[in-house]
Amino acid sequence: MKKKRIILVVALAAVLVALLVAMFFMIYARVDGTFVKRDSAAFRWRSESLSQPEDLLQLKKLKTLDMRSARLTADEYEQLKALLPGVAIEWLVPVDGQFYPEDSQSICVSALTQEDIRALQYLPQLSTVDATACADYDTLLALQAERPDLAIHYQLTLGGQSLPETATIVSLVAPTTAELAKMLHALPKLEQVTITGCADPLGVKALADSYPNCRFTYDIPLGGQTFSSDDTQLTV
């Protein structure tokens, strides 16, 4: 009889535990390694990676999701938006290895991939890009053409000078034709270029013809003498 009582007590205890566990999981859900009430309107994701995001579907009344602790890619963010329509998702936007709040007005980059450029659309208040450490002028110029609303600051180092993207007048000593071509491409606002010690006047003349909106002044060696491209009369 005593043995039967023990078995009955153990069975009742097991049933009670099962009921308590069932009641617990009716109230709580396991999300991101922690237990959270299923009727929670807000949740903060604490892990750096996005693992099992479908667990969030257990939070039926979720309205706000804080993902700022996670290092989301743009694709992962889009995945969450599709998974949780109607939920406001706070996150940090990845650009050039850094993570920026969505309300950032300025960012600093040293390089830009196409994925980085695509991520800029998630920064609606962005107005300034500091790219002074970036030497990919083709990408910067393409971005400026695509996003004229942005002030993109960069600089070109040539002949010991740091030339900003806003440069209009430049004086150079003995630059190569390749250096000149690179400068003219990277600094579209140039209006006047003065060159001393010109080693390739024909090459400079060809570049000048390609950039009619920029005035060039350069040396021309002739008959043992040096003349300026501005000279209208020569005495040899």
PDB file of C-alpha atoms in Angstrom:
ATOM      1  CA  MET A   1       0.000   0.000   0.000  1.00  0.00           C
ATOM      2  CA  LYS A   2       2.827   2.380   0.924  1.00  0.00           C
ATOM      3  CA  LYS A   3       4.588   1.657  -2.351  1.00  0.00           C
ATOM      4  CA  LYS A   4       1.411   2.466  -4.274  1.00  0.00           C
ATOM      5  CA  ARG A   5       1.095   5.776  -2.435  1.00  0.00           C
ATOM      6  CA  ILE A   6       4.646   6.680  -3.348  1.00  0.00           C
ATOM      7  CA  ILE A   7       3.993   5.864  -6.999  1.00  0.00           C
ATOM      8  CA  LEU A   8       0.792   7.923  -6.922  1.00  0.00           C
ATOM      9  CA  VAL A   9       2.551  10.889  -5.307  1.00  0.00           C
ATOM     10  CA  VAL A  10       5.354  10.723  -7.868  1.00  0.00           C
ATOM     11  CA  ALA A  11       2.841  10.502 -10.699  1.00  0.00           C
ATOM     12  CA  LEU A  12       0.862  13.450  -9.367  1.00  0.00           C
ATOM     13  CA  ALA A  13       4.071  15.447  -8.943  1.00  0.00           C
ATOM     14  CA  ALA A  14       5.085  14.668 -12.523  1.00  0.00           C
ATOM     15  CA  VAL A  15       1.679  15.747 -13.788  1.00  0.00           C
ATOM     16  CA  LEU A  16       1.892  18.942 -11.736  1.00  0.00           C
ATOM     17  CA  VAL A  17       5.367  19.711 -13.085  1.00  0.00           C
ATOM     18  CA  ALA A  18       4.170  19.067 -16.624  1.00  0.00           C
ATOM     19  CA  LEU A  19       1.213  21.391 -16.070  1.00  0.00           C
ATOM     20  CA  LEU A  20       3.462  24.096 -14.638  1.00  0.00           C
ATOM     21  CA  VAL A  21       5.882  23.750 -17.558  1.00  0.00           C
ATOM     22  CA  ALA A  22       2.978  23.899 -20.007  1.00  0.00           C
ATOM     23  CA  MET A  23       1.587  26.986 -18.278  1.00  0.00           C
ATOM     24  CA  PHE A  24       5.039  28.592 -18.303  1.00  0.00           C
ATOM     25  CA  PHE A  25       5.458  28.097 -22.051  1.00  0.00           C
ATOM     26  CA  MET A  26       1.936  29.362 -22.614  1.00  0.00           C
ATOM     27  CA  ILE A  27       3.051  32.646 -21.067  1.00  0.00           C
ATOM     28  CA  TYR A  28       6.710  32.766 -22.114  1.00  0.00           C
ATOM     29  CA  ALA A  29       8.593  32.071 -25.352  1.00  0.00           C
ATOM     30  CA  ARG A  30      12.295  31.429 -25.820  1.00  0.00           C
ATOM     31  CA  VAL A  31      13.766  34.024 -28.156  1.00  0.00           C
ATOM     32  CA  ASP A  32      17.452  34.836 -28.650  1.00  0.00           C
ATOM     33  CA  GLY A  33      18.445  32.584 -25.764  1.00  0.00           C
ATOM     34  CA  THR A  34      16.141  34.207 -23.223  1.00  0.00           C
ATOM     35  CA  PHE A  35      12.549  33.871 -22.060  1.00  0.00           C
ATOM     36  CA  VAL A  36      10.160  36.680 -22.889  1.00  0.00           C
ATOM     37  CA  LYS A  37       6.426  37.104 -22.434  1.00  0.00           C
ATOM     38  CA  ARG A  38       4.504  36.174 -25.552  1.00  0.00           C
ATOM     39  CA  ASP A  39       2.358  39.306 -25.303  1.00  0.00           C
ATOM     40  CA  SER A  40       5.374  41.638 -25.185  1.00  0.00           C
ATOM     41  CA  ALA A  41       5.009  44.696 -27.407  1.00  0.00           C
ATOM     42  CA  ALA A  42       8.761  45.393 -27.456  1.00  0.00           C
ATOM     43  CA  PHE A  43      11.840  43.188 -27.533  1.00  0.00           C
ATOM     44  CA  ARG A  44      15.559  43.863 -27.538  1.00  0.00           C
ATOM     45  CA  TRP A  45      17.782  41.391 -29.375  1.00  0.00           C
ATOM     46  CA  ARG A  46      21.046  41.015 -27.438  1.00  0.00           C
ATOM     47  CA  SER A  47      23.153  38.694 -29.599  1.00  0.00           C
ATOM     48  CA  GLU A  48      25.507  40.084 -32.246  1.00  0.00           C
ATOM     49  CA  SER A  49      24.373  37.544 -34.847  1.00  0.00           C
ATOM     50  CA  LEU A  50      20.936  36.796 -36.240  1.00  0.00           C
ATOM     51  CA  SER A  51      20.072  33.218 -35.335  1.00  0.00           C
ATOM     52  CA  GLN A  52      16.590  31.678 -35.551  1.00  0.00           C
ATOM     53  CA  PRO A  53      14.759  34.949 -36.217  1.00  0.00           C
ATOM     54  CA  GLU A  54      11.578  32.950 -36.786  1.00  0.00           C
ATOM     55  CA  ASP A  55      11.363  32.596 -32.977  1.00  0.00           C
ATOM     56  CA  LEU A  56      10.171  36.199 -32.969  1.00  0.00           C
ATOM     57  CA  LEU A  57       6.911  35.036 -34.539  1.00  0.00           C
ATOM     58  CA  GLN A  58       5.961  33.723 -31.098  1.00  0.00           C
ATOM     59  CA  LEU A  59       5.579  37.316 -29.914  1.00  0.00           C
ATOM     60  CA  LYS A  60       2.146  37.928 -31.390  1.00  0.00           C
ATOM     61  CA  LYS A  61       1.788  41.492 -30.078  1.00  0.00           C
ATOM     62  CA  LEU A  62       5.270  42.673 -30.987  1.00  0.00           C
ATOM     63  CA  LYS A  63       5.346  46.287 -32.199  1.00  0.00           C
ATOM     64  CA  THR A  64       8.970  47.363 -31.699  1.00  0.00           C
ATOM     65  CA  LEU A  65      12.122  45.307 -32.206  1.00  0.00           C
ATOM     66  CA  ASP A  66      15.489  46.703 -31.088  1.00  0.00           C
ATOM     67  CA  MET A  67      18.240  45.057 -33.162  1.00  0.00           C
ATOM     68  CA  ARG A  68      20.989  47.579 -32.406  1.00  0.00           C
ATOM     69  CA  SER A  69      23.100  45.018 -30.556  1.00  0.00           C
ATOM     70  CA  ALA A  70      23.177  42.792 -33.618  1.00  0.00           C
ATOM     71  CA  ARG A  71      25.540  43.361 -36.515  1.00  0.00           C
ATOM     72  CA  LEU A  72      22.968  42.975 -39.257  1.00  0.00           C
ATOM     73  CA  THR A  73      23.636  43.080 -42.962  1.00  0.00           C
ATOM     74  CA  ALA A  74      21.185  44.899 -45.210  1.00  0.00           C
ATOM     75  CA  ASP A  75      19.930  41.520 -46.442  1.00  0.00           C
ATOM     76  CA  GLU A  76      19.278  40.343 -42.884  1.00  0.00           C
ATOM     77  CA  TYR A  77      17.387  43.544 -42.162  1.00  0.00           C
ATOM     78  CA  GLU A  78      15.218  42.971 -45.219  1.00  0.00           C
ATOM     79  CA  GLN A  79      14.672  39.403 -44.071  1.00  0.00           C
ATOM     80  CA  LEU A  80      13.382  40.664 -40.722  1.00  0.00           C
ATOM     81  CA  LYS A  81      11.117  43.226 -42.394  1.00  0.00           C
ATOM     82  CA  ALA A  82       9.554  40.494 -44.510  1.00  0.00           C
ATOM     83  CA  LEU A  83       9.232  38.205 -41.486  1.00  0.00           C
ATOM     84  CA  LEU A  84       7.678  40.876 -39.256  1.00  0.00           C
ATOM     85  CA  PRO A  85       5.553  43.236 -41.337  1.00  0.00           C
ATOM     86  CA  GLY A  86       4.169  46.076 -39.258  1.00  0.00           C
ATOM     87  CA  VAL A  87       6.937  45.821 -36.653  1.00  0.00           C
ATOM     88  CA  ALA A  88       9.201  48.861 -36.231  1.00  0.00           C
ATOM     89  CA  ILE A  89      12.790  47.605 -36.354  1.00  0.00           C
ATOM     90  CA  GLU A  90      15.618  49.678 -34.892  1.00  0.00           C
ATOM     91  CA  TRP A  91      19.051  48.707 -36.213  1.00  0.00           C
ATOM     92  CA  LEU A  92      22.518  49.986 -37.045  1.00  0.00           C
ATOM     93  CA  VAL A  93      23.322  50.394 -40.726  1.00  0.00           C
ATOM     94  CA  PRO A  94      26.610  48.791 -41.869  1.00  0.00           C
ATOM     95  CA  VAL A  95      28.860  50.960 -44.062  1.00  0.00           C
ATOM     96  CA  ASP A  96      32.571  50.251 -44.626  1.00  0.00           C
ATOM     97  CA  GLY A  97      32.843  48.043 -41.539  1.00  0.00           C
ATOM     98  CA  GLN A  98      31.211  50.595 -39.248  1.00  0.00           C
ATOM     99  CA  PHE A  99      27.642  50.629 -37.911  1.00  0.00           C
ATOM    100  CA  TYR A 100      25.596  53.820 -37.897  1.00  0.00           C
ATOM    101  CA  PRO A 101      22.223  54.760 -36.341  1.00  0.00           C
ATOM    102  CA  GLU A 102      19.465  55.228 -38.894  1.00  0.00           C
ATOM    103  CA  ASP A 103      19.239  58.948 -38.088  1.00  0.00           C
ATOM    104  CA  SER A 104      22.944  59.597 -38.794  1.00  0.00           C
ATOM    105  CA  GLN A 105      23.587  62.794 -40.719  1.00  0.00           C
ATOM    106  CA  SER A 106      27.253  62.093 -41.473  1.00  0.00           C
ATOM    107  CA  ILE A 107      29.499  59.072 -41.921  1.00  0.00           C
ATOM    108  CA  CYS A 108      33.242  58.489 -42.443  1.00  0.00           C
ATOM    109  CA  VAL A 109      34.538  55.959 -44.977  1.00  0.00           C
ATOM    110  CA  SER A 110      37.892  54.757 -46.302  1.00  0.00           C
ATOM    111  CA  ALA A 111      36.399  52.560 -49.038  1.00  0.00           C
ATOM    112  CA  LEU A 112      32.985  51.904 -50.525  1.00  0.00           C
ATOM    113  CA  THR A 113      31.677  48.666 -51.983  1.00  0.00           C
ATOM    114  CA  GLN A 114      28.459  48.404 -53.955  1.00  0.00           C
ATOM    115  CA  GLU A 115      26.877  46.873 -50.845  1.00  0.00           C
ATOM    116  CA  ASP A 116      27.986  49.903 -48.816  1.00  0.00           C
ATOM    117  CA  ILE A 117      26.458  52.250 -51.387  1.00  0.00           C
ATOM    118  CA  ARG A 118      23.206  50.283 -51.298  1.00  0.00           C
ATOM    119  CA  ALA A 119      23.177  50.561 -47.499  1.00  0.00           C
ATOM    120  CA  LEU A 120      23.164  54.375 -47.708  1.00  0.00           C
ATOM    121  CA  GLN A 121      19.474  54.229 -48.602  1.00  0.00           C
ATOM    122  CA  TYR A 122      18.795  53.157 -45.001  1.00  0.00           C
ATOM    123  CA  LEU A 123      20.218  56.473 -43.733  1.00  0.00           C
ATOM    124  CA  PRO A 124      17.426  58.868 -44.758  1.00  0.00           C
ATOM    125  CA  GLN A 125      18.921  61.875 -42.936  1.00  0.00           C
ATOM    126  CA  LEU A 126      22.433  61.411 -44.305  1.00  0.00           C
ATOM    127  CA  SER A 127      23.838  64.652 -45.730  1.00  0.00           C
ATOM    128  CA  THR A 128      27.636  64.381 -45.471  1.00  0.00           C
ATOM    129  CA  VAL A 129      30.140  61.658 -46.369  1.00  0.00           C
ATOM    130  CA  ASP A 130      33.718  62.167 -45.148  1.00  0.00           C
ATOM    131  CA  ALA A 131      35.790  60.194 -47.660  1.00  0.00           C
ATOM    132  CA  THR A 132      39.122  61.958 -47.138  1.00  0.00           C
ATOM    133  CA  ALA A 133      40.727  58.562 -46.466  1.00  0.00           C
ATOM    134  CA  CYS A 134      39.296  57.063 -49.680  1.00  0.00           C
ATOM    135  CA  ALA A 135      41.254  57.001 -52.948  1.00  0.00           C
ATOM    136  CA  ASP A 136      38.627  55.254 -55.084  1.00  0.00           C
ATOM    137  CA  TYR A 137      37.707  58.372 -57.025  1.00  0.00           C
ATOM    138  CA  ASP A 138      35.687  56.535 -59.670  1.00  0.00           C
ATOM    139  CA  THR A 139      33.353  55.184 -56.991  1.00  0.00           C
ATOM    140  CA  LEU A 140      33.124  58.548 -55.218  1.00  0.00           C
ATOM    141  CA  LEU A 141      32.317  60.402 -58.433  1.00  0.00           C
ATOM    142  CA  ALA A 142      29.734  57.785 -59.380  1.00  0.00           C
ATOM    143  CA  LEU A 143      28.145  58.115 -55.937  1.00  0.00           C
ATOM    144  CA  GLN A 144      28.093  61.901 -56.236  1.00  0.00           C
ATOM    145  CA  ALA A 145      26.352  61.624 -59.606  1.00  0.00           C
ATOM    146  CA  GLU A 146      23.834  59.157 -58.169  1.00  0.00           C
ATOM    147  CA  ARG A 147      23.311  61.080 -54.931  1.00  0.00           C
ATOM    148  CA  PRO A 148      23.631  64.823 -55.638  1.00  0.00           C
ATOM    149  CA  ASP A 149      21.919  65.440 -52.296  1.00  0.00           C
ATOM    150  CA  LEU A 150      25.067  64.309 -50.471  1.00  0.00           C
ATOM    151  CA  ALA A 151      28.105  66.455 -49.706  1.00  0.00           C
ATOM    152  CA  ILE A 152      30.963  64.042 -50.357  1.00  0.00           C
ATOM    153  CA  HIS A 153      34.322  65.302 -49.106  1.00  0.00           C
ATOM    154  CA  TYR A 154      37.542  63.720 -50.357  1.00  0.00           C
ATOM    155  CA  GLN A 155      41.012  64.809 -51.342  1.00  0.00           C
ATOM    156  CA  LEU A 156      43.699  63.959 -53.871  1.00  0.00           C
ATOM    157  CA  THR A 157      47.362  63.980 -52.876  1.00  0.00           C
ATOM    158  CA  LEU A 158      49.594  65.181 -55.699  1.00  0.00           C
ATOM    159  CA  GLY A 159      53.029  66.756 -55.629  1.00  0.00           C
ATOM    160  CA  GLY A 160      53.005  66.975 -51.853  1.00  0.00           C
ATOM    161  CA  GLN A 161      49.680  68.802 -51.891  1.00  0.00           C
ATOM    162  CA  SER A 162      46.337  67.644 -50.550  1.00  0.00           C
ATOM    163  CA  LEU A 163      43.739  68.868 -53.007  1.00  0.00           C
ATOM    164  CA  PRO A 164      40.099  68.876 -51.860  1.00  0.00           C
ATOM    165  CA  GLU A 165      37.247  67.930 -54.164  1.00  0.00           C
ATOM    166  CA  THR A 166      36.256  71.604 -54.227  1.00  0.00           C
ATOM    167  CA  ALA A 167      39.609  72.782 -55.638  1.00  0.00           C
ATOM    168  CA  THR A 168      39.268  75.227 -58.524  1.00  0.00           C
ATOM    169  CA  ILE A 169      42.856  76.520 -58.895  1.00  0.00           C
ATOM    170  CA  VAL A 170      45.965  74.327 -58.707  1.00  0.00           C
ATOM    171  CA  SER A 171      49.680  74.989 -59.189  1.00  0.00           C
ATOM    172  CA  LEU A 172      51.959  71.987 -59.787  1.00  0.00           C
ATOM    173  CA  VAL A 173      55.655  71.357 -60.300  1.00  0.00           C
ATOM    174  CA  ALA A 174      56.709  68.775 -62.901  1.00  0.00           C
ATOM    175  CA  PRO A 175      53.697  66.443 -62.694  1.00  0.00           C
ATOM    176  CA  THR A 176      53.509  63.476 -65.030  1.00  0.00           C
ATOM    177  CA  THR A 177      50.786  63.319 -67.638  1.00  0.00           C
ATOM    178  CA  ALA A 178      49.273  60.322 -65.801  1.00  0.00           C
ATOM    179  CA  GLU A 179      49.131  62.327 -62.565  1.00  0.00           C
ATOM    180  CA  LEU A 180      47.461  65.213 -64.360  1.00  0.00           C
ATOM    181  CA  ALA A 181      44.883  62.940 -65.943  1.00  0.00           C
ATOM    182  CA  LYS A 182      44.086  61.416 -62.551  1.00  0.00           C
ATOM    183  CA  MET A 183      43.729  64.866 -60.981  1.00  0.00           C
ATOM    184  CA  LEU A 184      41.479  66.201 -63.724  1.00  0.00           C
ATOM    185  CA  HIS A 185      39.221  63.168 -63.404  1.00  0.00           C
ATOM    186  CA  ALA A 186      39.043  63.352 -59.598  1.00  0.00           C
ATOM    187  CA  LEU A 187      38.584  67.132 -59.316  1.00  0.00           C
ATOM    188  CA  PRO A 188      35.749  68.069 -61.676  1.00  0.00           C
ATOM    189  CA  LYS A 189      35.510  71.662 -60.379  1.00  0.00           C
ATOM    190  CA  LEU A 190      38.983  72.684 -61.547  1.00  0.00           C
ATOM    191  CA  GLU A 191      39.050  75.962 -63.465  1.00  0.00           C
ATOM    192  CA  GLN A 192      42.752  76.743 -63.675  1.00  0.00           C
ATOM    193  CA  VAL A 193      45.925  74.607 -63.661  1.00  0.00           C
ATOM    194  CA  THR A 194      49.398  76.122 -63.660  1.00  0.00           C
ATOM    195  CA  ILE A 195      52.355  73.820 -64.342  1.00  0.00           C
ATOM    196  CA  THR A 196      56.041  74.616 -64.016  1.00  0.00           C
ATOM    197  CA  GLY A 197      58.744  72.233 -65.118  1.00  0.00           C
ATOM    198  CA  CYS A 198      56.462  70.611 -67.673  1.00  0.00           C
ATOM    199  CA  ALA A 199      58.182  67.526 -69.112  1.00  0.00           C
ATOM    200  CA  ASP A 200      55.499  66.619 -71.651  1.00  0.00           C
ATOM    201  CA  PRO A 201      53.894  69.750 -73.137  1.00  0.00           C
ATOM    202  CA  LEU A 202      52.253  67.759 -75.929  1.00  0.00           C
ATOM    203  CA  GLY A 203      50.619  65.444 -73.392  1.00  0.00           C
ATOM    204  CA  VAL A 204      49.439  68.426 -71.363  1.00  0.00           C
ATOM    205  CA  LYS A 205      48.092  70.063 -74.531  1.00  0.00           C
ATOM    206  CA  ALA A 206      46.071  66.924 -75.275  1.00  0.00           C
ATOM    207  CA  LEU A 207      44.641  66.951 -71.755  1.00  0.00           C
ATOM    208  CA  ALA A 208      43.854  70.646 -72.010  1.00  0.00           C
ATOM    209  CA  ASP A 209      41.928  70.012 -75.207  1.00  0.00           C
ATOM    210  CA  SER A 210      39.898  67.343 -73.371  1.00  0.00           C
ATOM    211  CA  TYR A 211      38.988  69.761 -70.568  1.00  0.00           C
ATOM    212  CA  PRO A 212      37.951  73.003 -72.333  1.00  0.00           C
ATOM    213  CA  ASN A 213      36.389  74.430 -69.160  1.00  0.00           C
ATOM    214  CA  CYS A 214      39.750  74.409 -67.365  1.00  0.00           C
ATOM    215  CA  ARG A 215      42.484  76.918 -68.248  1.00  0.00           C
ATOM    216  CA  PHE A 216      46.003  75.454 -68.475  1.00  0.00           C
ATOM    217  CA  THR A 217      49.273  77.366 -68.236  1.00  0.00           C
ATOM    218  CA  TYR A 218      52.462  75.329 -68.689  1.00  0.00           C
ATOM    219  CA  ASP A 219      56.090  75.521 -69.833  1.00  0.00           C
ATOM    220  CA  ILE A 220      57.143  74.775 -73.395  1.00  0.00           C
ATOM    221  CA  PRO A 221      60.884  74.173 -73.966  1.00  0.00           C
ATOM    222  CA  LEU A 222      61.966  75.384 -77.401  1.00  0.00           C
ATOM    223  CA  GLY A 223      65.362  76.160 -78.876  1.00  0.00           C
ATOM    224  CA  GLY A 224      67.091  76.016 -75.534  1.00  0.00           C
ATOM    225  CA  GLN A 225      64.579  78.442 -74.054  1.00  0.00           C
ATOM    226  CA  THR A 226      61.408  77.974 -72.016  1.00  0.00           C
ATOM    227  CA  PHE A 227      58.198  79.669 -73.026  1.00  0.00           C
ATOM    228  CA  SER A 228      54.759  79.806 -71.466  1.00  0.00           C
ATOM    229  CA  SER A 229      51.719  78.356 -73.192  1.00  0.00           C
ATOM    230  CA  ASP A 230      50.191  81.801 -72.648  1.00  0.00           C
ATOM    231  CA  ASP A 231      52.817  83.518 -74.798  1.00  0.00           C
ATOM    232  CA  THR A 232      51.430  84.971 -77.999  1.00  0.00           C
ATOM    233  CA  GLN A 233      54.812  85.878 -79.477  1.00  0.00           C
ATOM    234  CA  LEU A 234      58.039  83.886 -79.421  1.00  0.00           C
ATOM    235  CA  THR A 235      61.595  85.225 -79.797  1.00  0.00           C
ATOM    236  CA  VAL A 236      64.105  82.420 -80.426  1.00  0.00           C
TER     237      VAL A 236
END
